[in-house]
Amino acid sequence: MGLVDKGLSYTAIADKLNEMGLEKPRGGVYESQTINMTMYQRKKRAAREGEQCFFLKSIRLVEN
């Protein structure tokens, strides 16, 4: 992810990973679309983690 922070394009990142001899987790070479989807999913995950939660302070039991 540091390569994106350095300003490299997705194509440049894919080329660099392929030059290093790395394969995708399920095999095959990296493509710019692979890097794009990885970044998209990372941003979605970060947004979910930043969502606010709420907690109930008290619960009142009601008898029937």
mmCIF file of N, CA, C and O in Angstrom:
data_model
loop_
_atom_site.group_PDB
_atom_site.id
_atom_site.type_symbol
_atom_site.label_atom_id
_atom_site.label_comp_id
_atom_site.label_asym_id
_atom_site.label_seq_id
_atom_site.Cartn_x
_atom_site.Cartn_y
_atom_site.Cartn_z
ATOM 1 N N MET A 1 0.821 -1.186 0.000
ATOM 2 C CA MET A 1 0.000 0.000 0.000
ATOM 3 C C MET A 1 0.869 1.256 0.000
ATOM 4 O O MET A 1 0.420 2.314 -0.378
ATOM 5 N N GLY A 2 2.104 1.108 0.415
ATOM 6 C CA GLY A 2 3.006 2.251 0.425
ATOM 7 C C GLY A 2 3.314 2.750 -0.967
ATOM 8 O O GLY A 2 3.643 3.917 -1.158
ATOM 9 N N LEU A 3 3.219 1.875 -1.970
ATOM 10 C CA LEU A 3 3.490 2.290 -3.347
ATOM 11 C C LEU A 3 2.434 3.261 -3.850
ATOM 12 O O LEU A 3 2.734 4.186 -4.602
ATOM 13 N N VAL A 4 1.202 3.073 -3.421
ATOM 14 C CA VAL A 4 0.135 4.005 -3.795
ATOM 15 C C VAL A 4 0.390 5.353 -3.133
ATOM 16 O O VAL A 4 0.235 6.401 -3.757
ATOM 17 N N ASP A 5 0.829 5.304 -1.869
ATOM 18 C CA ASP A 5 1.127 6.544 -1.148
ATOM 19 C C ASP A 5 2.275 7.311 -1.798
ATOM 20 O O ASP A 5 2.336 8.533 -1.703
ATOM 21 N N LYS A 6 3.174 6.597 -2.456
ATOM 22 C CA LYS A 6 4.294 7.245 -3.146
ATOM 23 C C LYS A 6 3.873 7.834 -4.485
ATOM 24 O O LYS A 6 4.654 8.487 -5.153
ATOM 25 N N GLY A 7 2.638 7.581 -4.911
ATOM 26 C CA GLY A 7 2.127 8.182 -6.132
ATOM 27 C C GLY A 7 2.267 7.319 -7.373
ATOM 28 O O GLY A 7 2.029 7.797 -8.480
ATOM 29 N N LEU A 8 2.622 6.041 -7.207
ATOM 30 C CA LEU A 8 2.731 5.168 -8.379
ATOM 31 C C LEU A 8 1.340 4.806 -8.902
ATOM 32 O O LEU A 8 0.398 4.649 -8.124
ATOM 33 N N SER A 9 1.234 4.655 -10.200
ATOM 34 C CA SER A 9 -0.041 4.256 -10.800
ATOM 35 C C SER A 9 -0.267 2.774 -10.539
ATOM 36 O O SER A 9 0.656 2.028 -10.183
ATOM 37 N N TYR A 10 -1.502 2.341 -10.697
ATOM 38 C CA TYR A 10 -1.828 0.929 -10.501
ATOM 39 C C TYR A 10 -1.066 0.051 -11.486
ATOM 40 O O TYR A 10 -0.625 -1.044 -11.134
ATOM 41 N N THR A 11 -0.881 0.523 -12.700
ATOM 42 C CA THR A 11 -0.119 -0.230 -13.696
ATOM 43 C C THR A 11 1.339 -0.361 -13.265
ATOM 44 O O THR A 11 1.928 -1.442 -13.366
ATOM 45 N N ALA A 12 1.915 0.714 -12.762
ATOM 46 C CA ALA A 12 3.308 0.683 -12.303
ATOM 47 C C ALA A 12 3.470 -0.258 -11.113
ATOM 48 O O ALA A 12 4.467 -0.987 -11.023
ATOM 49 N N ILE A 13 2.489 -0.266 -10.227
ATOM 50 C CA ILE A 13 2.540 -1.163 -9.064
ATOM 51 C C ILE A 13 2.455 -2.613 -9.521
ATOM 52 O O ILE A 13 3.218 -3.469 -9.062
ATOM 53 N N ALA A 14 1.548 -2.911 -10.436
ATOM 54 C CA ALA A 14 1.410 -4.275 -10.956
ATOM 55 C C ALA A 14 2.704 -4.720 -11.627
ATOM 56 O O ALA A 14 3.175 -5.842 -11.412
ATOM 57 N N ASP A 15 3.304 -3.835 -12.424
ATOM 58 C CA ASP A 15 4.568 -4.158 -13.090
ATOM 59 C C ASP A 15 5.662 -4.448 -12.070
ATOM 60 O O ASP A 15 6.436 -5.397 -12.219
ATOM 61 N N LYS A 16 5.731 -3.643 -11.015
ATOM 62 C CA LYS A 16 6.760 -3.822 -9.992
ATOM 63 C C LYS A 16 6.582 -5.153 -9.270
ATOM 64 O O LYS A 16 7.556 -5.873 -9.033
ATOM 65 N N LEU A 17 5.353 -5.495 -8.912
ATOM 66 C CA LEU A 17 5.092 -6.767 -8.228
ATOM 67 C C LEU A 17 5.448 -7.944 -9.124
ATOM 68 O O LEU A 17 6.006 -8.946 -8.654
ATOM 69 N N ASN A 18 5.119 -7.832 -10.411
ATOM 70 C CA ASN A 18 5.444 -8.903 -11.353
ATOM 71 C C ASN A 18 6.952 -9.034 -11.546
ATOM 72 O O ASN A 18 7.481 -10.147 -11.645
ATOM 73 N N GLU A 19 7.658 -7.905 -11.581
ATOM 74 C CA GLU A 19 9.120 -7.929 -11.707
ATOM 75 C C GLU A 19 9.769 -8.607 -10.503
ATOM 76 O O GLU A 19 10.804 -9.259 -10.629
ATOM 77 N N MET A 20 9.138 -8.439 -9.339
ATOM 78 C CA MET A 20 9.658 -9.055 -8.118
ATOM 79 C C MET A 20 9.368 -10.555 -8.070
ATOM 80 O O MET A 20 9.835 -11.253 -7.179
ATOM 81 N N GLY A 21 8.574 -11.038 -9.024
ATOM 82 C CA GLY A 21 8.246 -12.463 -9.078
ATOM 83 C C GLY A 21 7.112 -12.872 -8.165
ATOM 84 O O GLY A 21 6.907 -14.060 -7.922
ATOM 85 N N LEU A 22 6.366 -11.898 -7.669
ATOM 86 C CA LEU A 22 5.242 -12.208 -6.791
ATOM 87 C C LEU A 22 4.029 -12.623 -7.612
ATOM 88 O O LEU A 22 3.820 -12.146 -8.722
ATOM 89 N N GLU A 23 3.238 -13.515 -7.047
ATOM 90 C CA GLU A 23 1.989 -13.938 -7.690
ATOM 91 C C GLU A 23 0.819 -13.545 -6.800
ATOM 92 O O GLU A 23 0.980 -13.374 -5.590
ATOM 93 N N LYS A 24 -0.355 -13.454 -7.412
ATOM 94 C CA LYS A 24 -1.562 -13.205 -6.637
ATOM 95 C C LYS A 24 -1.783 -14.404 -5.711
ATOM 96 O O LYS A 24 -1.261 -15.494 -5.960
ATOM 97 N N PRO A 25 -2.545 -14.230 -4.645
ATOM 98 C CA PRO A 25 -2.752 -15.322 -3.698
ATOM 99 C C PRO A 25 -3.255 -16.626 -4.338
ATOM 100 O O PRO A 25 -2.880 -17.706 -3.908
ATOM 101 N N ARG A 26 -4.053 -16.513 -5.374
ATOM 102 C CA ARG A 26 -4.563 -17.714 -6.050
ATOM 103 C C ARG A 26 -3.799 -18.012 -7.337
ATOM 104 O O ARG A 26 -4.246 -18.792 -8.166
ATOM 105 N N GLY A 27 -2.657 -17.373 -7.486
ATOM 106 C CA GLY A 27 -1.823 -17.612 -8.659
ATOM 107 C C GLY A 27 -2.079 -16.590 -9.748
ATOM 108 O O GLY A 27 -3.085 -15.889 -9.762
ATOM 109 N N GLY A 28 -1.140 -16.486 -10.671
ATOM 110 C CA GLY A 28 -1.274 -15.568 -11.786
ATOM 111 C C GLY A 28 -0.529 -14.263 -11.548
ATOM 112 O O GLY A 28 -0.043 -13.995 -10.456
ATOM 113 N N VAL A 29 -0.450 -13.482 -12.606
ATOM 114 C CA VAL A 29 0.275 -12.212 -12.532
ATOM 115 C C VAL A 29 -0.663 -11.087 -12.110
ATOM 116 O O VAL A 29 -1.879 -11.178 -12.257
ATOM 117 N N TYR A 30 -0.053 -10.045 -11.576
ATOM 118 C CA TYR A 30 -0.827 -8.873 -11.177
ATOM 119 C C TYR A 30 -1.144 -8.005 -12.395
ATOM 120 O O TYR A 30 -0.346 -7.901 -13.316
ATOM 121 N N GLU A 31 -2.325 -7.400 -12.369
ATOM 122 C CA GLU A 31 -2.762 -6.455 -13.397
ATOM 123 C C GLU A 31 -3.243 -5.199 -12.685
ATOM 124 O O GLU A 31 -3.526 -5.214 -11.488
ATOM 125 N N SER A 32 -3.351 -4.122 -13.420
ATOM 126 C CA SER A 32 -3.773 -2.862 -12.807
ATOM 127 C C SER A 32 -5.159 -2.994 -12.174
ATOM 128 O O SER A 32 -5.423 -2.409 -11.121
ATOM 129 N N GLN A 33 -6.037 -3.784 -12.782
ATOM 130 C CA GLN A 33 -7.384 -3.969 -12.237
ATOM 131 C C GLN A 33 -7.339 -4.672 -10.882
ATOM 132 O O GLN A 33 -8.137 -4.376 -9.990
ATOM 133 N N THR A 34 -6.391 -5.589 -10.706
ATOM 134 C CA THR A 34 -6.228 -6.274 -9.423
ATOM 135 C C THR A 34 -5.865 -5.272 -8.337
ATOM 136 O O THR A 34 -6.425 -5.295 -7.236
ATOM 137 N N ILE A 35 -4.940 -4.385 -8.638
ATOM 138 C CA ILE A 35 -4.518 -3.371 -7.677
ATOM 139 C C ILE A 35 -5.672 -2.414 -7.392
ATOM 140 O O ILE A 35 -5.926 -2.038 -6.246
ATOM 141 N N ASN A 36 -6.411 -2.049 -8.431
ATOM 142 C CA ASN A 36 -7.558 -1.155 -8.282
ATOM 143 C C ASN A 36 -8.592 -1.751 -7.330
ATOM 144 O O ASN A 36 -9.068 -1.074 -6.410
ATOM 145 N N MET A 37 -8.936 -3.023 -7.515
ATOM 146 C CA MET A 37 -9.942 -3.656 -6.657
ATOM 147 C C MET A 37 -9.430 -3.803 -5.223
ATOM 148 O O MET A 37 -10.192 -3.650 -4.272
ATOM 149 N N THR A 38 -8.147 -4.081 -5.076
ATOM 150 C CA THR A 38 -7.567 -4.189 -3.742
ATOM 151 C C THR A 38 -7.690 -2.866 -3.000
ATOM 152 O O THR A 38 -8.077 -2.821 -1.823
ATOM 153 N N MET A 39 -7.384 -1.770 -3.675
ATOM 154 C CA MET A 39 -7.480 -0.456 -3.052
ATOM 155 C C MET A 39 -8.933 -0.089 -2.745
ATOM 156 O O MET A 39 -9.238 0.480 -1.692
ATOM 157 N N TYR A 40 -9.841 -0.428 -3.654
ATOM 158 C CA TYR A 40 -11.263 -0.159 -3.449
ATOM 159 C C TYR A 40 -11.765 -0.894 -2.205
ATOM 160 O O TYR A 40 -12.446 -0.309 -1.351
ATOM 161 N N GLN A 41 -11.401 -2.170 -2.077
ATOM 162 C CA GLN A 41 -11.835 -2.951 -0.920
ATOM 163 C C GLN A 41 -11.207 -2.430 0.364
ATOM 164 O O GLN A 41 -11.841 -2.416 1.419
ATOM 165 N N ARG A 42 -9.961 -1.987 0.280
ATOM 166 C CA ARG A 42 -9.296 -1.423 1.463
ATOM 167 C C ARG A 42 -10.012 -0.159 1.935
ATOM 168 O O ARG A 42 -10.219 0.046 3.128
ATOM 169 N N LYS A 43 -10.414 0.694 0.996
ATOM 170 C CA LYS A 43 -11.121 1.928 1.360
ATOM 171 C C LYS A 43 -12.485 1.619 1.968
ATOM 172 O O LYS A 43 -12.902 2.258 2.937
ATOM 173 N N LYS A 44 -13.190 0.628 1.412
ATOM 174 C CA LYS A 44 -14.487 0.238 1.965
ATOM 175 C C LYS A 44 -14.333 -0.291 3.386
ATOM 176 O O LYS A 44 -15.114 0.037 4.275
ATOM 177 N N ARG A 45 -13.312 -1.128 3.610
ATOM 178 C CA ARG A 45 -13.062 -1.688 4.931
ATOM 179 C C ARG A 45 -12.741 -0.581 5.933
ATOM 180 O O ARG A 45 -13.239 -0.592 7.059
ATOM 181 N N ALA A 46 -11.928 0.375 5.527
ATOM 182 C CA ALA A 46 -11.568 1.484 6.410
ATOM 183 C C ALA A 46 -12.800 2.315 6.759
ATOM 184 O O ALA A 46 -12.952 2.762 7.906
ATOM 185 N N ALA A 47 -13.694 2.499 5.801
ATOM 186 C CA ALA A 47 -14.917 3.258 6.059
ATOM 187 C C ALA A 47 -15.819 2.520 7.047
ATOM 188 O O ALA A 47 -16.412 3.137 7.936
ATOM 189 N N ARG A 48 -15.918 1.191 6.905
ATOM 190 C CA ARG A 48 -16.735 0.407 7.830
ATOM 191 C C ARG A 48 -16.169 0.472 9.243
ATOM 192 O O ARG A 48 -16.917 0.574 10.209
ATOM 193 N N GLU A 49 -14.845 0.405 9.359
ATOM 194 C CA GLU A 49 -14.224 0.447 10.678
ATOM 195 C C GLU A 49 -14.401 1.804 11.335
ATOM 196 O O GLU A 49 -14.404 1.902 12.550
ATOM 197 N N GLY A 50 -14.568 2.839 10.542
ATOM 198 C CA GLY A 50 -14.727 4.176 11.085
ATOM 199 C C GLY A 50 -16.162 4.533 11.418
ATOM 200 O O GLY A 50 -16.424 5.604 11.953
ATOM 201 N N GLU A 51 -17.103 3.643 11.108
ATOM 202 C CA GLU A 51 -18.511 3.931 11.378
ATOM 203 C C GLU A 51 -18.757 4.011 12.877
ATOM 204 O O GLU A 51 -18.119 3.349 13.674
ATOM 205 N N GLN A 52 -19.723 4.839 13.240
ATOM 206 C CA GLN A 52 -20.064 5.006 14.644
ATOM 207 C C GLN A 52 -20.953 3.867 15.118
ATOM 208 O O GLN A 52 -21.787 3.361 14.389
ATOM 209 N N CYS A 53 -20.772 3.493 16.357
ATOM 210 C CA CYS A 53 -21.618 2.477 16.993
ATOM 211 C C CYS A 53 -22.419 3.150 18.099
ATOM 212 O O CYS A 53 -22.050 4.207 18.587
ATOM 213 N N PHE A 54 -23.488 2.534 18.488
ATOM 214 C CA PHE A 54 -24.218 3.055 19.630
ATOM 215 C C PHE A 54 -24.507 1.904 20.584
ATOM 216 O O PHE A 54 -24.576 0.745 20.191
ATOM 217 N N PHE A 55 -24.629 2.242 21.854
ATOM 218 C CA PHE A 55 -24.891 1.257 22.886
ATOM 219 C C PHE A 55 -26.099 1.714 23.687
ATOM 220 O O PHE A 55 -26.269 2.899 23.948
ATOM 221 N N LEU A 56 -26.905 0.754 24.092
ATOM 222 C CA LEU A 56 -28.035 1.060 24.966
ATOM 223 C C LEU A 56 -27.511 1.245 26.377
ATOM 224 O O LEU A 56 -26.733 0.441 26.872
ATOM 225 N N LYS A 57 -27.953 2.317 27.023
ATOM 226 C CA LYS A 57 -27.507 2.560 28.394
ATOM 227 C C LYS A 57 -28.329 1.767 29.393
ATOM 228 O O LYS A 57 -27.840 1.357 30.425
ATOM 229 N N SER A 58 -29.586 1.556 29.080
ATOM 230 C CA SER A 58 -30.424 0.802 30.023
ATOM 231 C C SER A 58 -31.516 0.093 29.237
ATOM 232 O O SER A 58 -31.919 0.521 28.161
ATOM 233 N N ILE A 59 -31.969 -0.980 29.812
ATOM 234 C CA ILE A 59 -33.069 -1.747 29.227
ATOM 235 C C ILE A 59 -34.136 -1.898 30.303
ATOM 236 O O ILE A 59 -33.842 -2.238 31.446
ATOM 237 N N ARG A 60 -35.364 -1.622 29.928
ATOM 238 C CA ARG A 60 -36.464 -1.752 30.863
ATOM 239 C C ARG A 60 -37.275 -2.969 30.478
ATOM 240 O O ARG A 60 -37.680 -3.110 29.314
ATOM 241 N N LEU A 61 -37.470 -3.893 31.409
ATOM 242 C CA LEU A 61 -38.250 -5.085 31.146
ATOM 243 C C LEU A 61 -39.726 -4.768 31.371
ATOM 244 O O LEU A 61 -40.110 -4.132 32.351
ATOM 245 N N VAL A 62 -40.553 -5.223 30.463
ATOM 246 C CA VAL A 62 -41.993 -5.007 30.555
ATOM 247 C C VAL A 62 -42.634 -6.372 30.700
ATOM 248 O O VAL A 62 -42.426 -7.265 29.880
ATOM 249 N N GLU A 63 -43.409 -6.539 31.781
ATOM 250 C CA GLU A 63 -44.080 -7.823 31.988
ATOM 251 C C GLU A 63 -45.430 -7.825 31.290
ATOM 252 O O GLU A 63 -46.113 -6.814 31.235
ATOM 253 N N ASN A 64 -45.762 -8.981 30.737
ATOM 254 C CA ASN A 64 -47.058 -9.120 30.053
ATOM 255 C C ASN A 64 -48.133 -9.561 30.991
ATOM 256 O O ASN A 64 -48.064 -10.245 31.876
#
